[in-house]
C-alpha atoms as an extended CHARMM CRD file, in Angstrom:
* protein
*
       180  EXT
         1         1  UNK       CA             -5.7590000000      -13.5300000000        0.4690000000  PROA      1               0.0000000000
         2         2  UNK       CA             -3.7080000000      -12.4470000000        3.4210000000  PROA      2               0.0000000000
         3         3  UNK       CA             -6.2800000000      -10.3110000000        5.2400000000  PROA      3               0.0000000000
         4         4  UNK       CA             -9.9280000000      -10.3710000000        6.1360000000  PROA      4               0.0000000000
         5         5  UNK       CA            -12.0260000000       -8.4250000000        3.6630000000  PROA      5               0.0000000000
         6         6  UNK       CA            -15.3480000000       -6.7030000000        4.1380000000  PROA      6               0.0000000000
         7         7  UNK       CA            -16.9170000000       -6.1720000000        0.7190000000  PROA      7               0.0000000000
         8         8  UNK       CA            -19.5110000000       -3.4170000000        0.8060000000  PROA      8               0.0000000000
         9         9  UNK       CA            -22.0490000000       -2.5680000000       -1.8370000000  PROA      9               0.0000000000
        10        10  UNK       CA            -22.4180000000        1.2110000000       -1.8760000000  PROA      10              0.0000000000
        11        11  UNK       CA            -25.3670000000        2.8990000000       -0.2200000000  PROA      11              0.0000000000
        12        12  UNK       CA            -28.5200000000        3.8910000000       -2.1390000000  PROA      12              0.0000000000
        13        13  UNK       CA            -27.7300000000        6.2190000000       -5.0280000000  PROA      13              0.0000000000
        14        14  UNK       CA            -29.6590000000        8.5190000000       -7.3490000000  PROA      14              0.0000000000
        15        15  UNK       CA            -28.4500000000        6.7810000000      -10.5140000000  PROA      15              0.0000000000
        16        16  UNK       CA            -25.9220000000        4.5430000000      -12.2330000000  PROA      16              0.0000000000
        17        17  UNK       CA            -23.5910000000        7.0790000000      -13.8170000000  PROA      17              0.0000000000
        18        18  UNK       CA            -20.1400000000        7.4760000000      -12.2080000000  PROA      18              0.0000000000
        19        19  UNK       CA            -20.9950000000       10.8120000000      -10.5620000000  PROA      19              0.0000000000
        20        20  UNK       CA            -24.4650000000        9.8140000000       -9.3200000000  PROA      20              0.0000000000
        21        21  UNK       CA            -24.7490000000       11.0090000000       -5.7120000000  PROA      21              0.0000000000
        22        22  UNK       CA            -26.2050000000        9.1730000000       -2.7690000000  PROA      22              0.0000000000
        23        23  UNK       CA            -29.8730000000        9.8140000000       -2.0810000000  PROA      23              0.0000000000
        24        24  UNK       CA            -30.9240000000       11.2270000000        1.2990000000  PROA      24              0.0000000000
        25        25  UNK       CA            -31.5580000000        7.6270000000        2.3860000000  PROA      25              0.0000000000
        26        26  UNK       CA            -28.1370000000        6.6410000000        1.0540000000  PROA      26              0.0000000000
        27        27  UNK       CA            -26.4290000000        9.3820000000        3.0610000000  PROA      27              0.0000000000
        28        28  UNK       CA            -28.1840000000        8.0880000000        6.2050000000  PROA      28              0.0000000000
        29        29  UNK       CA            -27.0730000000        4.5350000000        5.3720000000  PROA      29              0.0000000000
        30        30  UNK       CA            -23.4810000000        5.7210000000        4.9420000000  PROA      30              0.0000000000
        31        31  UNK       CA            -23.6380000000        7.2830000000        8.4030000000  PROA      31              0.0000000000
        32        32  UNK       CA            -24.8280000000        3.9410000000        9.8680000000  PROA      32              0.0000000000
        33        33  UNK       CA            -21.9970000000        1.8910000000        8.3250000000  PROA      33              0.0000000000
        34        34  UNK       CA            -19.4050000000        3.0240000000       10.8940000000  PROA      34              0.0000000000
        35        35  UNK       CA            -21.6970000000        1.9540000000       13.7390000000  PROA      35              0.0000000000
        36        36  UNK       CA            -21.5730000000       -1.6170000000       12.3830000000  PROA      36              0.0000000000
        37        37  UNK       CA            -17.9880000000       -1.7180000000       11.1510000000  PROA      37              0.0000000000
        38        38  UNK       CA            -15.7990000000        0.5630000000       13.2750000000  PROA      38              0.0000000000
        39        39  UNK       CA            -15.2910000000       -2.0520000000       16.0240000000  PROA      39              0.0000000000
        40        40  UNK       CA            -13.6800000000       -4.4040000000       13.4710000000  PROA      40              0.0000000000
        41        41  UNK       CA             -9.8950000000       -4.4160000000       13.0530000000  PROA      41              0.0000000000
        42        42  UNK       CA            -10.1140000000       -2.4250000000        9.7960000000  PROA      42              0.0000000000
        43        43  UNK       CA             -6.8010000000       -0.8080000000        8.9060000000  PROA      43              0.0000000000
        44        44  UNK       CA             -7.5010000000        0.0610000000        5.2700000000  PROA      44              0.0000000000
        45        45  UNK       CA            -10.4890000000        1.4410000000        3.3500000000  PROA      45              0.0000000000
        46        46  UNK       CA            -10.5420000000        1.1540000000       -0.4550000000  PROA      46              0.0000000000
        47        47  UNK       CA            -13.2740000000        2.3550000000       -2.7880000000  PROA      47              0.0000000000
        48        48  UNK       CA            -14.3930000000        2.4080000000       -6.3690000000  PROA      48              0.0000000000
        49        49  UNK       CA            -13.7770000000        5.8290000000       -7.9110000000  PROA      49              0.0000000000
        50        50  UNK       CA            -17.5370000000        6.3190000000       -8.4670000000  PROA      50              0.0000000000
        51        51  UNK       CA            -19.0140000000        9.0780000000       -6.2860000000  PROA      51              0.0000000000
        52        52  UNK       CA            -21.6420000000        6.8410000000       -4.6500000000  PROA      52              0.0000000000
        53        53  UNK       CA            -18.9420000000        4.4070000000       -3.4920000000  PROA      53              0.0000000000
        54        54  UNK       CA            -16.5730000000        7.1250000000       -2.2700000000  PROA      54              0.0000000000
        55        55  UNK       CA            -19.3960000000        8.8030000000       -0.3480000000  PROA      55              0.0000000000
        56        56  UNK       CA            -20.3940000000        5.4470000000        1.1640000000  PROA      56              0.0000000000
        57        57  UNK       CA            -16.8150000000        4.8420000000        2.3370000000  PROA      57              0.0000000000
        58        58  UNK       CA            -16.1090000000        8.3240000000        3.6960000000  PROA      58              0.0000000000
        59        59  UNK       CA            -17.9280000000        8.1710000000        7.0770000000  PROA      59              0.0000000000
        60        60  UNK       CA            -16.2970000000        4.8430000000        7.9710000000  PROA      60              0.0000000000
        61        61  UNK       CA            -12.8440000000        6.0740000000        6.9840000000  PROA      61              0.0000000000
        62        62  UNK       CA            -13.3730000000        9.2860000000        8.9330000000  PROA      62              0.0000000000
        63        63  UNK       CA            -14.4630000000        7.4230000000       12.0660000000  PROA      63              0.0000000000
        64        64  UNK       CA            -11.4120000000        5.1550000000       11.8180000000  PROA      64              0.0000000000
        65        65  UNK       CA             -9.0210000000        8.0050000000       11.0030000000  PROA      65              0.0000000000
        66        66  UNK       CA             -8.0430000000        6.3880000000        7.7020000000  PROA      66              0.0000000000
        67        67  UNK       CA             -7.7720000000        7.7120000000        4.1660000000  PROA      67              0.0000000000
        68        68  UNK       CA             -9.9780000000        6.2610000000        1.4500000000  PROA      68              0.0000000000
        69        69  UNK       CA             -7.8080000000        4.6010000000       -1.1740000000  PROA      69              0.0000000000
        70        70  UNK       CA             -9.2790000000        4.6830000000       -4.6780000000  PROA      70              0.0000000000
        71        71  UNK       CA             -8.9100000000        1.7240000000       -7.0360000000  PROA      71              0.0000000000
        72        72  UNK       CA            -10.3810000000        2.0490000000      -10.5270000000  PROA      72              0.0000000000
        73        73  UNK       CA            -10.6040000000       -1.7490000000      -10.7490000000  PROA      73              0.0000000000
        74        74  UNK       CA            -13.4790000000       -1.5950000000       -8.2470000000  PROA      74              0.0000000000
        75        75  UNK       CA            -15.6660000000        0.4500000000      -10.6280000000  PROA      75              0.0000000000
        76        76  UNK       CA            -18.9580000000       -1.0460000000      -11.7030000000  PROA      76              0.0000000000
        77        77  UNK       CA            -18.9220000000       -3.3260000000      -14.7040000000  PROA      77              0.0000000000
        78        78  UNK       CA            -20.3740000000       -1.8740000000      -17.8830000000  PROA      78              0.0000000000
        79        79  UNK       CA            -22.8230000000       -4.4450000000      -19.2140000000  PROA      79              0.0000000000
        80        80  UNK       CA            -23.3100000000       -2.7490000000      -22.5840000000  PROA      80              0.0000000000
        81        81  UNK       CA            -22.7350000000        0.6870000000      -24.0630000000  PROA      81              0.0000000000
        82        82  UNK       CA            -26.0340000000        0.6270000000      -25.9260000000  PROA      82              0.0000000000
        83        83  UNK       CA            -29.4590000000        1.1760000000      -24.3730000000  PROA      83              0.0000000000
        84        84  UNK       CA            -31.0520000000       -2.1870000000      -23.6310000000  PROA      84              0.0000000000
        85        85  UNK       CA            -34.6530000000       -2.6460000000      -22.5440000000  PROA      85              0.0000000000
        86        86  UNK       CA            -33.7860000000       -6.2930000000      -21.8670000000  PROA      86              0.0000000000
        87        87  UNK       CA            -30.7820000000       -5.4830000000      -19.6540000000  PROA      87              0.0000000000
        88        88  UNK       CA            -31.8740000000       -7.9010000000      -16.8820000000  PROA      88              0.0000000000
        89        89  UNK       CA            -31.9530000000      -10.7880000000      -19.3750000000  PROA      89              0.0000000000
        90        90  UNK       CA            -28.5750000000       -9.7270000000      -20.7100000000  PROA      90              0.0000000000
        91        91  UNK       CA            -27.1920000000       -9.5360000000      -17.1910000000  PROA      91              0.0000000000
        92        92  UNK       CA            -28.4860000000      -13.0250000000      -16.3620000000  PROA      92              0.0000000000
        93        93  UNK       CA            -26.9300000000      -14.4160000000      -19.5590000000  PROA      93              0.0000000000
        94        94  UNK       CA            -23.6270000000      -12.7240000000      -18.7370000000  PROA      94              0.0000000000
        95        95  UNK       CA            -23.4950000000      -14.5290000000      -15.3910000000  PROA      95              0.0000000000
        96        96  UNK       CA            -24.2650000000      -17.8370000000      -17.1110000000  PROA      96              0.0000000000
        97        97  UNK       CA            -21.5520000000      -17.2820000000      -19.7550000000  PROA      97              0.0000000000
        98        98  UNK       CA            -18.6050000000      -15.4180000000      -18.1800000000  PROA      98              0.0000000000
        99        99  UNK       CA            -16.9840000000      -14.8550000000      -21.6030000000  PROA      99              0.0000000000
       100       100  UNK       CA            -20.0610000000      -13.0790000000      -22.9950000000  PROA      100             0.0000000000
       101       101  UNK       CA            -19.5180000000       -9.3820000000      -23.6610000000  PROA      101             0.0000000000
       102       102  UNK       CA            -22.2590000000       -7.2170000000      -25.1130000000  PROA      102             0.0000000000
       103       103  UNK       CA            -21.2730000000       -4.3630000000      -27.4890000000  PROA      103             0.0000000000
       104       104  UNK       CA            -19.1990000000       -1.8040000000      -25.5950000000  PROA      104             0.0000000000
       105       105  UNK       CA            -19.4640000000       -3.8730000000      -22.4300000000  PROA      105             0.0000000000
       106       106  UNK       CA            -17.1650000000       -5.9730000000      -20.3100000000  PROA      106             0.0000000000
       107       107  UNK       CA            -17.4340000000       -9.7210000000      -19.8910000000  PROA      107             0.0000000000
       108       108  UNK       CA            -18.0320000000      -11.1520000000      -16.4520000000  PROA      108             0.0000000000
       109       109  UNK       CA            -14.6810000000      -12.9350000000      -16.6740000000  PROA      109             0.0000000000
       110       110  UNK       CA            -12.7920000000       -9.7010000000      -17.3650000000  PROA      110             0.0000000000
       111       111  UNK       CA            -14.6050000000       -7.8350000000      -14.5800000000  PROA      111             0.0000000000
       112       112  UNK       CA            -13.9510000000      -10.6860000000      -12.1530000000  PROA      112             0.0000000000
       113       113  UNK       CA            -10.2290000000      -10.7140000000      -12.9940000000  PROA      113             0.0000000000
       114       114  UNK       CA             -9.8500000000       -7.0010000000      -12.3340000000  PROA      114             0.0000000000
       115       115  UNK       CA            -11.9320000000       -7.2170000000       -9.1470000000  PROA      115             0.0000000000
       116       116  UNK       CA             -9.9590000000      -10.1570000000       -7.7750000000  PROA      116             0.0000000000
       117       117  UNK       CA             -6.7000000000       -8.3360000000       -8.5830000000  PROA      117             0.0000000000
       118       118  UNK       CA             -7.9470000000       -5.2590000000       -6.6990000000  PROA      118             0.0000000000
       119       119  UNK       CA             -8.8870000000       -7.3780000000       -3.6680000000  PROA      119             0.0000000000
       120       120  UNK       CA             -5.5440000000       -9.1670000000       -3.6650000000  PROA      120             0.0000000000
       121       121  UNK       CA             -3.6480000000       -5.8890000000       -3.8030000000  PROA      121             0.0000000000
       122       122  UNK       CA             -5.7880000000       -4.3500000000       -1.0550000000  PROA      122             0.0000000000
       123       123  UNK       CA             -5.2310000000       -7.3880000000        1.1740000000  PROA      123             0.0000000000
       124       124  UNK       CA             -1.4990000000       -7.6900000000        0.5160000000  PROA      124             0.0000000000
       125       125  UNK       CA              0.4170000000       -6.5250000000        3.5370000000  PROA      125             0.0000000000
       126       126  UNK       CA             -2.6550000000       -5.3400000000        5.4190000000  PROA      126             0.0000000000
       127       127  UNK       CA             -2.1350000000       -5.7720000000        9.1400000000  PROA      127             0.0000000000
       128       128  UNK       CA             -5.8540000000       -5.9530000000        9.8520000000  PROA      128             0.0000000000
       129       129  UNK       CA             -9.0520000000       -6.1490000000        7.8980000000  PROA      129             0.0000000000
       130       130  UNK       CA             -9.7820000000       -4.1790000000        4.7390000000  PROA      130             0.0000000000
       131       131  UNK       CA            -13.1200000000       -2.5240000000        3.9400000000  PROA      131             0.0000000000
       132       132  UNK       CA            -13.7710000000       -2.3810000000        0.2030000000  PROA      132             0.0000000000
       133       133  UNK       CA            -16.6620000000       -0.4060000000       -1.2730000000  PROA      133             0.0000000000
       134       134  UNK       CA            -17.8150000000       -1.4070000000       -4.7390000000  PROA      134             0.0000000000
       135       135  UNK       CA            -20.9580000000       -2.0310000000       -6.8060000000  PROA      135             0.0000000000
       136       136  UNK       CA            -23.6280000000       -4.7140000000       -7.0850000000  PROA      136             0.0000000000
       137       137  UNK       CA            -22.7080000000       -6.2930000000      -10.4080000000  PROA      137             0.0000000000
       138       138  UNK       CA            -18.9980000000       -6.5340000000       -9.5970000000  PROA      138             0.0000000000
       139       139  UNK       CA            -19.7450000000       -7.6510000000       -6.0310000000  PROA      139             0.0000000000
       140       140  UNK       CA            -21.9710000000      -10.4900000000       -7.2830000000  PROA      140             0.0000000000
       141       141  UNK       CA            -19.2460000000      -11.5880000000       -9.7090000000  PROA      141             0.0000000000
       142       142  UNK       CA            -16.7010000000      -11.6060000000       -6.8830000000  PROA      142             0.0000000000
       143       143  UNK       CA            -19.0040000000      -13.6090000000       -4.6110000000  PROA      143             0.0000000000
       144       144  UNK       CA            -19.5490000000      -16.0740000000       -7.4510000000  PROA      144             0.0000000000
       145       145  UNK       CA            -15.7810000000      -16.4080000000       -7.9230000000  PROA      145             0.0000000000
       146       146  UNK       CA            -15.2150000000      -17.1080000000       -4.2200000000  PROA      146             0.0000000000
       147       147  UNK       CA            -17.8780000000      -19.6990000000       -3.5420000000  PROA      147             0.0000000000
       148       148  UNK       CA            -19.4850000000      -20.6530000000       -6.8580000000  PROA      148             0.0000000000
       149       149  UNK       CA            -22.8930000000      -19.2200000000       -5.9830000000  PROA      149             0.0000000000
       150       150  UNK       CA            -25.3190000000      -18.2560000000       -8.7330000000  PROA      150             0.0000000000
       151       151  UNK       CA            -24.0730000000      -14.7530000000       -9.5100000000  PROA      151             0.0000000000
       152       152  UNK       CA            -27.3290000000      -13.5110000000      -10.9920000000  PROA      152             0.0000000000
       153       153  UNK       CA            -29.3240000000      -14.7140000000       -7.9800000000  PROA      153             0.0000000000
       154       154  UNK       CA            -26.7120000000      -13.1390000000       -5.6760000000  PROA      154             0.0000000000
       155       155  UNK       CA            -27.0160000000       -9.8590000000       -7.5730000000  PROA      155             0.0000000000
       156       156  UNK       CA            -30.8340000000       -9.9570000000       -7.4220000000  PROA      156             0.0000000000
       157       157  UNK       CA            -30.7200000000      -10.5010000000       -3.6490000000  PROA      157             0.0000000000
       158       158  UNK       CA            -28.4090000000       -7.5500000000       -2.9480000000  PROA      158             0.0000000000
       159       159  UNK       CA            -29.5740000000       -4.3970000000       -1.2400000000  PROA      159             0.0000000000
       160       160  UNK       CA            -27.8790000000       -1.0870000000       -0.5430000000  PROA      160             0.0000000000
       161       161  UNK       CA            -25.6890000000       -1.4010000000        1.4160000000  PROA      161             0.0000000000
       162       162  UNK       CA            -24.7680000000       -5.0210000000        1.9140000000  PROA      162             0.0000000000
       163       163  UNK       CA            -21.5940000000       -6.1530000000        3.6590000000  PROA      163             0.0000000000
       164       164  UNK       CA            -19.9390000000       -9.5170000000        3.0520000000  PROA      164             0.0000000000
       165       165  UNK       CA            -17.0540000000      -10.9300000000        5.0600000000  PROA      165             0.0000000000
       166       166  UNK       CA            -14.3620000000      -12.8800000000        3.2380000000  PROA      166             0.0000000000
       167       167  UNK       CA            -11.8610000000      -14.6540000000        5.4430000000  PROA      167             0.0000000000
       168       168  UNK       CA             -8.2590000000      -15.2370000000        4.3200000000  PROA      168             0.0000000000
       169       169  UNK       CA             -9.0850000000      -18.8330000000        3.3370000000  PROA      169             0.0000000000
       170       170  UNK       CA            -11.8110000000      -17.5870000000        0.9690000000  PROA      170             0.0000000000
       171       171  UNK       CA            -14.8730000000      -18.3530000000        3.1050000000  PROA      171             0.0000000000
       172       172  UNK       CA            -17.7610000000      -15.9720000000        2.4210000000  PROA      172             0.0000000000
       173       173  UNK       CA            -20.7190000000      -14.9450000000        4.5580000000  PROA      173             0.0000000000
       174       174  UNK       CA            -23.1080000000      -12.0270000000        4.6330000000  PROA      174             0.0000000000
       175       175  UNK       CA            -21.9680000000       -9.8920000000        7.5370000000  PROA      175             0.0000000000
       176       176  UNK       CA            -24.6420000000       -7.2220000000        7.5610000000  PROA      176             0.0000000000
       177       177  UNK       CA            -27.5620000000       -5.9250000000        5.5370000000  PROA      177             0.0000000000
       178       178  UNK       CA            -28.9890000000       -2.4860000000        6.2690000000  PROA      178             0.0000000000
       179       179  UNK       CA            -32.1750000000       -2.8830000000        8.2350000000  PROA      179             0.0000000000
       180       180  UNK       CA            -30.9840000000       -5.9850000000       10.1120000000  PROA      180             0.0000000000
């Protein structure tokens, strides 16, 4: 990486589908993000194409006078295309076995590759820090790829929104959690 990254899990949303909007609480959270992040040397804002991520990024970008770049590689990982009552167990297993892909779903390894590629492209040539808004499952996979943490435990500990700082050397730390 050539730039500092701030990975942001989107604010609270009304659902998981791509066009799920932010809840009233999520809209308030999105308005608080700039208060925490606008003093940072952010020169680029990139978001998943999902509505909840774009709407989480918009107030920060507006405050900074920046456009929101959209990168489809930051979209949430599809665990499976079929309804699954045991989705949490399947998710845990998918973190334990990165090659595991459920029917119609994406393996953790494939999702990590696309996420890392999106981060590298966002960081390339950035003169300051980059704010990247994505989703919990992909964010946990990325954190796991950077520091080897238990991805399922990282996912389970996430809230909306969470912000993680990744320095150019790959060091990771939680920067901010709403409510702190």
